[in-house]
Short mmCIF file of C-alpha atoms in Angstrom, two decimals:
data_model
loop_
_atom_site.label_atom_id
_atom_site.label_comp_id
_atom_site.label_asym_id
_atom_site.label_seq_id
_atom_site.Cartn_x
_atom_site.Cartn_y
_atom_site.Cartn_z
CA MET A 242 18.07 28.75 -23.87
CA ARG A 243 16.36 30.73 -20.96
CA GLY A 244 16.94 29.73 -17.47
CA ARG A 245 14.27 28.29 -15.13
CA LEU A 246 11.67 30.92 -14.16
CA LEU A 247 11.90 30.36 -10.34
CA PRO A 248 11.81 32.85 -7.29
CA SER A 249 14.12 32.97 -4.53
CA LEU A 250 14.31 29.75 -2.54
CA ASN A 251 14.57 31.97 0.73
CA ALA A 252 11.38 33.50 -0.25
CA ILE A 253 9.68 30.30 -0.98
CA ARG A 254 10.64 28.70 2.32
CA SER A 255 9.46 31.74 4.27
CA PHE A 256 6.00 31.77 2.24
CA GLU A 257 5.57 28.02 3.22
CA THR A 258 6.41 28.49 6.85
CA VAL A 259 4.28 31.51 7.24
CA ALA A 260 1.30 29.68 5.54
CA ARG A 261 1.93 26.56 7.78
CA HIS A 262 1.81 28.54 10.98
CA ASN A 263 -0.57 31.33 9.84
CA SER A 264 1.80 33.57 11.64
CA PHE A 265 4.77 35.82 10.61
CA THR A 266 6.16 35.70 14.30
CA ARG A 267 5.88 32.05 14.65
CA ALA A 268 7.45 31.57 11.22
CA ALA A 269 10.20 33.92 11.95
CA ALA A 270 11.06 32.16 15.16
CA GLU A 271 11.44 28.76 13.07
CA LEU A 272 13.37 30.33 10.20
CA ASN A 273 15.70 32.15 12.80
CA VAL A 274 15.18 35.62 11.27
CA THR A 275 13.12 38.63 12.25
CA GLN A 276 9.50 39.17 11.84
CA SER A 277 10.34 42.04 9.31
CA ALA A 278 12.56 39.83 7.46
CA ALA A 279 10.14 37.14 7.04
CA SER A 280 7.50 39.80 5.96
CA ARG A 281 9.84 41.33 3.32
CA LEU A 282 10.85 37.84 2.01
CA VAL A 283 7.19 36.97 1.37
CA ARG A 284 6.33 40.47 -0.04
CA SER A 285 9.33 40.14 -2.41
CA LEU A 286 7.58 36.75 -3.70
CA GLU A 287 4.34 38.29 -4.07
CA GLU A 288 6.10 41.09 -6.03
CA TYR A 289 7.77 38.61 -8.10
CA LEU A 290 4.38 36.60 -8.90
CA GLY A 291 2.38 39.91 -9.31
CA VAL A 292 -0.49 38.39 -7.06
CA ALA A 293 -1.40 38.75 -3.28
CA LEU A 294 -0.61 35.50 -1.36
CA PHE A 295 -2.07 36.75 2.05
CA VAL A 296 -4.64 39.05 2.93
CA ARG A 297 -3.19 40.99 5.91
CA ARG A 298 -5.58 42.13 8.45
CA SER A 299 -4.97 44.06 11.78
CA ARG A 300 -4.60 40.97 14.16
CA HIS A 301 -4.26 37.94 11.65
CA ILE A 302 -3.41 36.95 8.19
CA GLU A 303 -5.38 34.68 5.63
CA LEU A 304 -4.22 32.72 2.34
CA THR A 305 -5.85 34.30 -0.60
CA ASP A 306 -7.17 31.84 -3.31
CA GLN A 307 -4.03 32.19 -5.28
CA GLY A 308 -2.05 31.78 -1.99
CA ARG A 309 -3.87 28.37 -1.21
CA PHE A 310 -3.12 27.28 -4.78
CA TYR A 311 0.57 28.17 -4.49
CA ASN A 312 0.86 26.89 -1.04
CA ALA A 313 -0.12 23.22 -2.10
CA LEU A 314 2.22 23.33 -4.81
CA VAL A 315 4.95 24.61 -2.75
CA LYS A 316 4.50 22.32 0.14
CA GLU A 317 4.50 19.12 -2.32
CA SER A 318 7.59 20.36 -3.85
CA LEU A 319 9.44 20.93 -0.51
CA ASP A 320 8.31 17.68 0.79
CA ARG A 321 9.60 15.83 -2.12
CA ILE A 322 12.75 17.53 -1.87
CA GLU A 323 13.10 16.77 1.95
CA ALA A 324 12.25 13.13 1.22
CA GLY A 325 14.81 12.78 -1.55
CA THR A 326 17.45 14.71 0.65
CA VAL A 327 16.83 12.07 3.45
CA GLU A 328 16.80 9.43 0.88
CA LEU A 329 20.26 10.21 -0.25
CA ILE A 330 21.79 10.73 2.91
CA SER A 331 20.49 7.50 4.47
CA ALA A 332 21.42 5.55 1.10
CA ARG A 333 25.25 6.31 1.30
CA ASP A 334 27.48 3.38 0.39
CA GLY A 335 24.53 1.46 -0.64
CA LYS A 336 22.97 1.28 3.13
CA GLY A 337 19.81 2.63 4.35
CA THR A 338 16.45 1.54 5.10
CA LEU A 339 14.33 -0.28 2.54
CA SER A 340 10.56 0.41 2.89
CA ILE A 341 8.18 -1.98 1.78
CA GLY A 342 4.47 -1.47 1.34
CA MET A 343 2.81 -4.63 1.96
CA LEU A 344 -0.44 -6.53 1.70
CA PRO A 345 -0.98 -7.65 5.54
CA THR A 346 -1.79 -11.43 5.16
CA PHE A 347 0.53 -11.93 2.12
CA GLY A 348 3.26 -10.26 4.32
CA THR A 349 2.62 -12.37 7.53
CA ARG A 350 1.94 -15.55 5.79
CA TRP A 351 4.58 -15.43 2.59
CA LEU A 352 7.17 -12.66 2.96
CA VAL A 353 7.91 -12.07 6.37
CA PRO A 354 8.94 -15.83 7.07
CA ARG A 355 11.51 -15.64 4.23
CA LEU A 356 12.87 -12.37 5.30
CA SER A 357 15.55 -13.81 7.74
CA SER A 358 17.59 -15.01 4.69
CA PHE A 359 17.55 -11.61 3.18
CA GLN A 360 18.71 -9.87 6.41
CA GLU A 361 21.50 -12.57 6.60
CA GLU A 362 22.68 -11.87 3.23
CA HIS A 363 22.36 -7.90 3.59
CA PRO A 364 22.76 -6.86 7.27
CA GLU A 365 23.62 -3.37 6.02
CA ILE A 366 20.03 -2.79 4.80
CA SER A 367 17.34 -2.09 7.28
CA LEU A 368 13.58 -2.98 6.58
CA ASN A 369 10.79 -1.01 7.45
CA ILE A 370 7.44 -2.93 6.49
CA LEU A 371 4.20 -0.87 6.30
CA SER A 372 0.86 -2.35 5.80
CA SER A 373 -0.44 -1.01 2.49
CA ASP A 374 -3.34 -2.08 0.40
CA GLY A 375 -5.03 1.09 -0.61
CA GLU A 376 -4.41 3.26 -3.58
CA LEU A 377 -0.56 3.21 -4.35
CA ASP A 378 1.36 6.45 -4.01
CA PHE A 379 5.09 6.00 -3.21
CA THR A 380 5.71 9.54 -2.21
CA LYS A 381 2.95 9.76 0.23
CA GLU A 382 3.41 6.49 1.64
CA ARG A 383 7.33 7.01 1.62
CA ILE A 384 7.87 3.47 0.34
CA ASP A 385 10.27 2.21 -1.97
CA VAL A 386 8.57 -0.93 -3.27
CA ALA A 387 4.94 -2.35 -2.90
CA ILE A 388 3.55 -5.86 -3.24
CA ARG A 389 0.02 -5.57 -4.61
CA PHE A 390 -2.69 -7.89 -5.90
CA GLY A 391 -4.41 -6.89 -9.29
CA HIS A 392 -3.83 -7.02 -13.14
CA GLY A 393 -0.43 -5.28 -13.35
CA ASN A 394 -1.98 -1.54 -13.91
CA TRP A 395 0.29 0.84 -12.23
CA PRO A 396 1.32 3.48 -14.40
CA GLY A 397 4.90 4.99 -14.00
CA ALA A 398 6.23 2.12 -11.96
CA ILE A 399 8.15 -0.85 -12.73
CA ILE A 400 6.06 -4.05 -12.54
CA ASP A 401 7.29 -7.57 -11.88
CA PRO A 402 4.86 -10.54 -11.73
CA LEU A 403 5.40 -12.75 -8.70
CA MET A 404 2.74 -15.19 -8.57
CA GLY A 405 -0.96 -15.96 -9.45
CA GLU A 406 -3.13 -17.77 -6.84
CA GLU A 407 -5.55 -20.57 -6.49
CA ILE A 408 -8.67 -19.96 -4.42
CA GLN A 409 -10.58 -22.70 -2.75
CA VAL A 410 -13.67 -22.80 -0.43
CA VAL A 411 -12.94 -23.42 3.10
CA CYS A 412 -15.02 -23.80 6.35
CA SER A 413 -15.02 -24.95 10.19
CA PRO A 414 -15.02 -28.74 10.62
CA LYS A 415 -17.97 -28.25 12.69
CA LEU A 416 -20.14 -26.72 9.93
CA MET A 417 -19.51 -30.18 8.22
CA GLU A 418 -21.03 -31.89 11.28
CA GLY A 419 -24.26 -29.91 11.34
CA PRO A 420 -27.49 -30.22 9.43
CA HIS A 421 -26.25 -28.88 6.07
CA PRO A 422 -22.72 -30.42 5.30
CA LEU A 423 -21.31 -29.17 2.07
CA THR A 424 -21.46 -32.29 -0.01
CA THR A 425 -22.92 -30.44 -3.04
CA PHE A 426 -22.51 -26.67 -4.47
CA GLU A 427 -26.35 -26.50 -3.70
CA ALA A 428 -25.63 -26.85 -0.10
CA LEU A 429 -24.02 -23.57 0.04
CA HIS A 430 -27.39 -21.69 -0.28
CA PHE A 431 -27.79 -22.77 3.63
CA HIS A 432 -24.82 -21.00 4.88
CA ARG A 433 -23.54 -17.48 4.99
CA LEU A 434 -20.65 -16.62 2.61
CA ILE A 435 -17.93 -14.46 3.94
CA ARG A 436 -16.34 -11.78 1.77
CA HIS A 437 -13.03 -9.84 1.65
CA SER A 438 -13.78 -6.30 1.02
CA THR A 439 -11.09 -5.72 -1.65
CA ARG A 440 -12.14 -8.82 -3.74
CA PRO A 441 -16.06 -8.07 -3.97
CA ASN A 442 -16.40 -10.21 -7.09
CA ALA A 443 -14.40 -13.24 -5.76
CA TRP A 444 -17.40 -15.38 -5.20
CA GLU A 445 -18.84 -14.33 -8.30
CA HIS A 446 -15.72 -15.62 -10.27
CA TRP A 447 -15.80 -18.89 -8.27
CA PHE A 448 -19.43 -19.77 -9.02
CA LEU A 449 -18.85 -18.97 -12.79
CA ALA A 450 -15.72 -21.10 -12.82
CA VAL A 451 -17.41 -24.28 -11.10
CA GLY A 452 -20.70 -23.89 -12.81
CA ALA A 453 -22.61 -23.61 -9.39
CA PRO A 454 -26.11 -22.16 -9.07
CA ARG A 455 -25.96 -18.26 -7.80
CA ASP A 456 -29.46 -17.97 -6.74
CA ASP A 457 -30.74 -17.16 -3.02
CA LEU A 458 -27.16 -16.75 -1.63
CA GLN A 459 -26.80 -15.66 2.19
CA TRP A 460 -24.00 -13.06 2.50
CA GLY A 461 -22.02 -13.19 5.79
CA PRO A 462 -19.68 -10.53 7.13
CA GLN A 463 -17.45 -8.55 4.79
CA LEU A 464 -13.95 -8.14 6.39
CA GLU A 465 -11.05 -5.82 5.03
CA HIS A 466 -7.91 -8.47 5.59
CA PHE A 467 -7.50 -12.24 4.61
CA PHE A 468 -6.35 -12.88 8.38
CA MET A 469 -9.93 -11.49 9.37
CA VAL A 470 -11.57 -13.71 6.85
CA ILE A 471 -9.54 -16.74 8.03
CA GLN A 472 -10.27 -16.34 11.60
CA ALA A 473 -14.06 -15.77 10.91
CA ALA A 474 -14.14 -19.04 9.05
CA VAL A 475 -12.40 -20.85 11.90
CA ALA A 476 -14.91 -19.44 14.35
CA GLY A 477 -17.77 -20.66 12.28
CA LEU A 478 -19.10 -17.36 11.11
CA GLY A 479 -19.69 -18.95 7.66
CA VAL A 480 -18.00 -20.26 4.46
CA ALA A 481 -14.93 -18.53 3.13
CA LEU A 482 -13.20 -18.38 -0.26
CA LEU A 483 -9.54 -18.13 0.40
CA PRO A 484 -6.13 -18.39 -1.49
CA SER A 485 -4.71 -21.97 -0.86
CA TYR A 486 -1.22 -20.44 0.21
CA LEU A 487 -2.63 -18.58 2.98
CA ILE A 488 -4.45 -21.41 4.76
CA GLU A 489 -1.96 -24.26 4.60
CA ASP A 490 -1.56 -24.03 8.46
CA GLU A 491 -4.97 -24.26 9.22
CA LEU A 492 -5.69 -27.26 6.89
CA ARG A 493 -2.64 -28.83 8.42
CA LYS A 494 -3.95 -28.29 11.94
CA GLY A 495 -7.58 -29.24 11.10
CA THR A 496 -9.05 -25.85 12.06
CA LEU A 497 -10.36 -25.50 8.39
CA VAL A 498 -11.54 -27.94 5.94
CA THR A 499 -11.93 -27.91 1.98
CA PRO A 500 -15.49 -29.57 1.31
CA PHE A 501 -14.70 -29.48 -2.47
CA PRO A 502 -11.62 -31.02 -4.00
CA ILE A 503 -11.70 -27.99 -6.34
CA ARG A 504 -9.05 -25.11 -6.69
CA VAL A 505 -9.74 -22.24 -9.17
CA ALA A 506 -7.43 -19.70 -10.32
CA GLY A 507 -8.02 -16.45 -8.86
CA PRO A 508 -8.84 -13.17 -10.86
CA GLY A 509 -5.55 -11.47 -10.57
CA ALA A 510 -2.05 -11.96 -9.42
CA TYR A 511 0.76 -10.66 -7.08
CA TYR A 512 3.01 -7.95 -8.28
CA LEU A 513 6.45 -6.43 -7.05
CA VAL A 514 5.56 -2.60 -7.78
CA THR A 515 8.79 -0.53 -7.70
CA SER A 516 8.85 3.24 -7.80
CA ALA A 517 10.62 4.17 -11.10
CA ALA A 518 12.34 6.98 -9.41
CA LYS A 519 14.02 4.71 -6.81
CA SER A 520 14.69 1.80 -9.10
CA GLN A 521 18.39 2.10 -9.41
CA LEU A 522 19.04 2.65 -5.78
CA PRO A 523 21.27 -0.19 -4.47
CA ARG A 524 19.10 -1.48 -1.77
CA VAL A 525 16.02 -1.46 -4.18
CA ARG A 526 17.97 -3.53 -6.94
CA ILE A 527 19.09 -5.90 -4.27
CA PHE A 528 15.85 -6.63 -2.73
CA ARG A 529 14.15 -6.83 -6.34
CA LYS A 530 16.59 -9.29 -7.29
CA TRP A 531 16.38 -11.34 -3.85
CA LEU A 532 12.61 -11.66 -4.08
CA LEU A 533 12.46 -12.70 -7.73
CA ALA A 534 14.78 -15.31 -6.87
CA GLN A 535 12.61 -16.19 -3.83
CA VAL A 536 9.52 -16.59 -6.03
CA GLU A 537 11.31 -18.85 -8.52
CA ARG A 538 12.57 -20.98 -5.91
CA SER A 539 9.07 -21.42 -4.43
CA ALA A 540 7.57 -22.25 -7.73
CA SER A 541 10.37 -24.92 -8.29
CA SER A 542 9.68 -26.37 -4.97
CA GLU A 543 5.84 -26.84 -5.74
CA LEU A 544 6.77 -28.70 -8.91
CA VAL A 545 8.85 -31.45 -6.94
#
Protein backbone atom coordinates (compact mmCIF):
# COMPACT_ATOMS: atom_id res chain seq x y z
CA MET A 1 0.00 0.00 0.00
CA ARG A 2 1.50 3.34 -1.06
CA GLY A 3 1.78 6.27 1.29
CA ARG A 4 -0.02 9.58 0.86
CA LEU A 5 1.01 11.79 -2.04
CA LEU A 6 1.75 14.89 0.03
CA PRO A 7 4.38 17.63 -0.28
CA SER A 8 6.44 18.96 2.62
CA LEU A 9 4.33 20.62 5.32
CA ASN A 10 6.96 23.37 5.64
CA ALA A 11 6.63 24.06 1.91
CA ILE A 12 2.83 24.14 2.24
CA ARG A 13 3.02 26.59 5.16
CA SER A 14 5.44 28.81 3.28
CA PHE A 15 3.27 28.85 0.17
CA GLU A 16 0.11 29.75 2.12
CA THR A 17 1.90 32.50 4.04
CA VAL A 18 3.44 34.00 0.90
CA ALA A 19 0.07 33.89 -0.87
CA ARG A 20 -1.67 35.52 2.11
CA HIS A 21 0.85 38.37 2.31
CA ASN A 22 1.53 38.46 -1.44
CA SER A 23 5.14 38.98 -0.40
CA PHE A 24 8.15 36.75 0.30
CA THR A 25 9.60 39.38 2.64
CA ARG A 26 6.53 39.64 4.92
CA ALA A 27 5.98 35.89 4.79
CA ALA A 28 9.59 35.25 5.84
CA ALA A 29 9.16 37.58 8.81
CA GLU A 30 6.04 35.69 9.97
CA LEU A 31 7.72 32.32 9.49
CA ASN A 32 10.92 33.52 11.18
CA VAL A 33 13.09 32.43 8.25
CA THR A 34 15.11 34.32 5.66
CA GLN A 35 13.49 35.53 2.45
CA SER A 36 15.66 33.19 0.42
CA ALA A 37 14.58 30.22 2.59
CA ALA A 38 10.90 31.05 2.05
CA SER A 39 11.53 31.35 -1.68
CA ARG A 40 13.34 28.00 -1.79
CA LEU A 41 10.50 26.25 0.03
CA VAL A 42 7.92 27.60 -2.40
CA ARG A 43 10.16 26.69 -5.34
CA SER A 44 10.47 23.14 -3.99
CA LEU A 45 6.67 22.91 -3.84
CA GLU A 46 6.36 24.09 -7.43
CA GLU A 47 8.91 21.48 -8.51
CA TYR A 48 7.04 18.77 -6.61
CA LEU A 49 3.71 19.73 -8.23
CA GLY A 50 5.21 20.41 -11.64
CA VAL A 51 3.35 23.73 -12.00
CA ALA A 52 4.15 27.39 -11.38
CA LEU A 53 2.21 28.77 -8.41
CA PHE A 54 3.44 32.35 -8.72
CA VAL A 55 4.37 34.69 -11.53
CA ARG A 56 7.49 36.47 -10.31
CA ARG A 57 7.91 39.99 -11.60
CA SER A 58 10.62 42.51 -10.82
CA ARG A 59 8.80 44.25 -7.99
CA HIS A 60 5.90 41.94 -7.07
CA ILE A 61 4.47 38.43 -7.36
CA GLU A 62 1.07 37.15 -8.47
CA LEU A 63 -0.66 33.82 -8.05
CA THR A 64 -1.18 31.88 -11.24
CA ASP A 65 -4.55 30.24 -11.93
CA GLN A 66 -3.13 26.98 -10.56
CA GLY A 67 -1.79 28.92 -7.58
CA ARG A 68 -5.21 30.41 -6.77
CA PHE A 69 -6.81 26.98 -6.97
CA TYR A 70 -4.19 25.39 -4.73
CA ASN A 71 -4.18 28.30 -2.28
CA ALA A 72 -7.93 27.99 -1.68
CA LEU A 73 -7.53 24.27 -1.01
CA VAL A 74 -4.51 24.71 1.26
CA LYS A 75 -6.07 27.58 3.22
CA GLU A 76 -9.25 25.60 3.92
CA SER A 77 -7.22 22.57 5.00
CA LEU A 78 -4.96 24.59 7.31
CA ASP A 79 -7.99 26.37 8.79
CA ARG A 80 -9.53 23.01 9.61
CA ILE A 81 -6.30 21.71 11.15
CA GLU A 82 -5.96 24.88 13.23
CA ALA A 83 -9.59 24.68 14.40
CA GLY A 84 -9.14 21.01 15.30
CA THR A 85 -5.96 21.75 17.22
CA VAL A 86 -7.64 24.53 19.22
CA GLU A 87 -10.58 22.18 19.72
CA LEU A 88 -8.50 19.42 21.29
CA ILE A 89 -6.50 21.80 23.46
CA SER A 90 -9.65 23.48 24.81
CA ALA A 91 -11.48 20.17 25.32
CA ARG A 92 -9.01 18.60 27.77
CA ASP A 93 -10.72 16.67 30.58
CA GLY A 94 -14.15 17.36 29.10
CA LYS A 95 -13.82 21.10 29.59
CA GLY A 96 -13.81 23.82 27.00
CA THR A 97 -16.31 26.07 25.28
CA LEU A 98 -19.52 24.82 23.71
CA SER A 99 -20.46 26.98 20.72
CA ILE A 100 -24.17 27.00 19.88
CA GLY A 101 -25.57 28.43 16.65
CA MET A 102 -28.93 29.78 17.72
CA LEU A 103 -32.07 31.11 16.07
CA PRO A 104 -32.23 34.54 17.74
CA THR A 105 -35.82 34.63 19.03
CA PHE A 106 -35.93 30.93 19.93
CA GLY A 107 -32.74 31.43 21.88
CA THR A 108 -34.00 34.52 23.69
CA ARG A 109 -37.49 33.24 24.47
CA TRP A 110 -36.98 29.50 25.05
CA LEU A 111 -33.37 28.35 25.47
CA VAL A 112 -31.56 31.16 27.30
CA PRO A 113 -34.01 31.20 30.27
CA ARG A 114 -33.23 27.50 30.79
CA LEU A 115 -29.45 27.68 30.46
CA SER A 116 -28.85 28.60 34.10
CA SER A 117 -29.66 25.01 35.08
CA PHE A 118 -27.14 23.74 32.52
CA GLN A 119 -24.43 26.00 33.91
CA GLU A 120 -25.24 24.94 37.48
CA GLU A 121 -24.95 21.27 36.51
CA HIS A 122 -21.84 21.75 34.35
CA PRO A 123 -19.81 24.78 35.50
CA GLU A 124 -16.74 23.34 33.74
CA ILE A 125 -18.30 24.05 30.32
CA SER A 126 -18.31 27.61 29.00
CA LEU A 127 -21.03 28.65 26.56
CA ASN A 128 -20.63 30.70 23.41
CA ILE A 129 -24.01 31.49 21.83
CA LEU A 130 -24.03 32.86 18.31
CA SER A 131 -26.91 34.20 16.28
CA SER A 132 -27.19 31.76 13.39
CA ASP A 133 -30.10 31.24 11.03
CA GLY A 134 -28.55 31.13 7.57
CA GLU A 135 -26.96 28.26 5.68
CA LEU A 136 -25.50 25.82 8.19
CA ASP A 137 -21.71 25.44 8.02
CA PHE A 138 -20.16 24.13 11.26
CA THR A 139 -16.59 24.81 10.14
CA LYS A 140 -17.15 28.32 8.84
CA GLU A 141 -19.28 29.38 11.82
CA ARG A 142 -17.04 27.48 14.26
CA ILE A 143 -19.99 26.01 16.13
CA ASP A 144 -20.53 22.59 17.70
CA VAL A 145 -24.30 22.41 17.52
CA ALA A 146 -27.10 24.47 16.03
CA ILE A 147 -30.82 24.83 16.53
CA ARG A 148 -32.68 25.18 13.28
CA PHE A 149 -36.25 25.30 12.01
CA GLY A 150 -37.07 23.19 8.98
CA HIS A 151 -37.82 19.65 7.91
CA GLY A 152 -34.76 17.81 9.22
CA ASN A 153 -32.73 18.04 6.02
CA TRP A 154 -29.13 18.71 7.02
CA PRO A 155 -26.95 16.07 5.33
CA GLY A 156 -23.89 14.83 7.19
CA ALA A 157 -25.12 15.98 10.62
CA ILE A 158 -26.84 14.27 13.55
CA ILE A 159 -30.47 15.41 13.73
CA ASP A 160 -32.64 15.41 16.87
CA PRO A 161 -36.24 16.68 16.60
CA LEU A 162 -37.03 19.09 19.43
CA MET A 163 -40.54 20.40 18.99
CA GLY A 164 -43.11 21.52 16.49
CA GLU A 165 -44.91 24.81 16.78
CA GLU A 166 -48.42 26.15 16.63
CA ILE A 167 -48.94 29.47 14.92
CA GLN A 168 -51.72 31.96 15.52
CA VAL A 169 -52.83 35.38 14.34
CA VAL A 170 -52.11 38.25 16.73
CA CYS A 171 -52.47 42.02 16.65
CA SER A 172 -52.41 45.10 18.85
CA PRO A 173 -55.57 45.53 20.97
CA LYS A 174 -55.89 49.03 19.46
CA LEU A 175 -56.52 47.43 16.08
CA MET A 176 -59.54 45.60 17.54
CA GLU A 177 -60.95 48.97 18.61
CA GLY A 178 -60.62 50.45 15.11
CA PRO A 179 -63.10 50.57 12.21
CA HIS A 180 -62.31 47.01 11.03
CA PRO A 181 -61.90 44.70 14.06
CA LEU A 182 -60.89 41.16 13.29
CA THR A 183 -64.20 39.46 14.01
CA THR A 184 -64.12 37.43 10.78
CA PHE A 185 -61.41 36.09 8.46
CA GLU A 186 -62.64 38.51 5.78
CA ALA A 187 -61.64 41.45 7.99
CA LEU A 188 -57.98 40.52 7.43
CA HIS A 189 -58.26 42.12 4.00
CA PHE A 190 -58.47 45.56 5.65
CA HIS A 191 -55.13 45.17 7.40
CA ARG A 192 -51.49 44.79 6.45
CA LEU A 193 -50.08 41.33 7.05
CA ILE A 194 -46.59 41.33 8.59
CA ARG A 195 -44.22 38.69 7.20
CA HIS A 196 -41.13 36.90 8.48
CA SER A 197 -38.46 36.82 5.75
CA THR A 198 -37.37 33.23 6.45
CA ARG A 199 -40.97 31.96 6.52
CA PRO A 200 -42.29 33.46 3.26
CA ASN A 201 -45.09 30.89 2.90
CA ALA A 202 -46.40 30.97 6.48
CA TRP A 203 -49.45 33.09 5.73
CA GLU A 204 -50.31 30.94 2.70
CA HIS A 205 -50.06 27.87 4.94
CA TRP A 206 -52.38 29.45 7.51
CA PHE A 207 -55.02 30.54 4.98
CA LEU A 208 -55.13 27.06 3.48
CA ALA A 209 -55.37 25.44 6.93
CA VAL A 210 -58.34 27.55 8.09
CA GLY A 211 -60.04 27.81 4.70
CA ALA A 212 -60.01 31.61 4.64
CA PRO A 213 -60.20 33.63 1.38
CA ARG A 214 -56.85 34.82 0.10
CA ASP A 215 -57.84 37.50 -2.40
CA ASP A 216 -56.79 41.16 -2.26
CA LEU A 217 -54.40 40.82 0.68
CA GLN A 218 -52.37 43.81 1.85
CA TRP A 219 -48.76 42.97 2.67
CA GLY A 220 -47.03 44.86 5.42
CA PRO A 221 -43.32 44.95 6.35
CA GLN A 222 -41.15 41.89 5.92
CA LEU A 223 -38.81 41.43 8.87
CA GLU A 224 -35.79 39.21 9.44
CA HIS A 225 -36.35 38.02 13.04
CA PHE A 226 -39.40 37.01 15.05
CA PHE A 227 -38.64 39.54 17.79
CA MET A 228 -38.92 42.23 15.09
CA VAL A 229 -42.26 40.79 13.95
CA ILE A 230 -43.50 40.78 17.56
CA GLN A 231 -42.52 44.42 18.09
CA ALA A 232 -44.07 45.45 14.78
CA ALA A 233 -47.37 43.84 15.78
CA VAL A 234 -47.24 45.46 19.25
CA ALA A 235 -46.64 48.82 17.56
CA GLY A 236 -49.71 48.36 15.38
CA LEU A 237 -47.91 48.07 12.05
CA GLY A 238 -50.19 45.24 11.03
CA VAL A 239 -51.37 41.72 11.83
CA ALA A 240 -48.77 39.05 12.56
CA LEU A 241 -48.66 35.28 12.41
CA LEU A 242 -46.50 33.97 15.24
CA PRO A 243 -45.58 30.77 17.10
CA SER A 244 -47.63 30.58 20.30
CA TYR A 245 -44.67 29.89 22.58
CA LEU A 246 -42.94 33.11 21.51
CA ILE A 247 -45.77 35.46 22.50
CA GLU A 248 -46.80 34.16 25.92
CA ASP A 249 -45.50 37.31 27.67
CA GLU A 250 -47.21 39.70 25.25
CA LEU A 251 -50.54 37.87 25.55
CA ARG A 252 -50.29 37.81 29.34
CA LYS A 253 -49.49 41.55 29.46
CA GLY A 254 -52.18 42.38 26.90
CA THR A 255 -49.84 44.10 24.44
CA LEU A 256 -51.00 41.55 21.88
CA VAL A 257 -54.35 39.81 21.49
CA THR A 258 -55.51 36.79 19.50
CA PRO A 259 -58.61 37.69 17.49
CA PHE A 260 -59.26 34.10 16.36
CA PRO A 261 -59.26 31.14 18.79
CA ILE A 262 -57.38 29.01 16.27
CA ARG A 263 -53.91 27.53 16.39
CA VAL A 264 -52.47 25.91 13.27
CA ALA A 265 -49.57 23.46 13.21
CA GLY A 266 -46.63 25.25 11.64
CA PRO A 267 -45.01 24.04 8.40
CA GLY A 268 -41.89 22.61 10.03
CA ALA A 269 -40.26 21.91 13.38
CA TYR A 270 -37.24 22.80 15.50
CA TYR A 271 -34.22 20.51 15.46
CA LEU A 272 -30.94 20.17 17.29
CA VAL A 273 -28.34 19.74 14.57
CA THR A 274 -25.00 18.37 15.76
CA SER A 275 -21.73 18.31 13.86
CA ALA A 276 -21.00 14.64 13.22
CA ALA A 277 -17.28 15.34 13.61
CA LYS A 278 -17.83 16.70 17.13
CA SER A 279 -20.68 14.50 18.30
CA GLN A 280 -18.48 12.44 20.64
CA LEU A 281 -16.85 15.38 22.40
CA PRO A 282 -17.87 15.29 26.09
CA ARG A 283 -19.32 18.81 26.15
CA VAL A 284 -21.41 18.11 23.03
CA ARG A 285 -22.77 14.82 24.39
CA ILE A 286 -23.57 16.49 27.73
CA PHE A 287 -25.44 19.38 26.11
CA ARG A 288 -27.35 17.13 23.72
CA LYS A 289 -28.55 14.92 26.59
CA TRP A 290 -29.48 17.96 28.70
CA LEU A 291 -31.40 19.72 25.90
CA LEU A 292 -33.43 16.66 24.96
CA ALA A 293 -34.35 16.25 28.64
CA GLN A 294 -35.45 19.91 28.76
CA VAL A 295 -37.67 19.42 25.72
CA GLU A 296 -39.26 16.32 27.26
CA ARG A 297 -39.84 18.14 30.54
CA SER A 298 -41.39 21.10 28.73
CA ALA A 299 -43.72 18.83 26.75
CA SER A 300 -44.78 17.02 29.91
CA SER A 301 -45.61 20.27 31.73
CA GLU A 302 -47.83 21.38 28.85
CA LEU A 303 -49.89 18.20 29.19
CA VAL A 304 -50.56 18.74 32.89
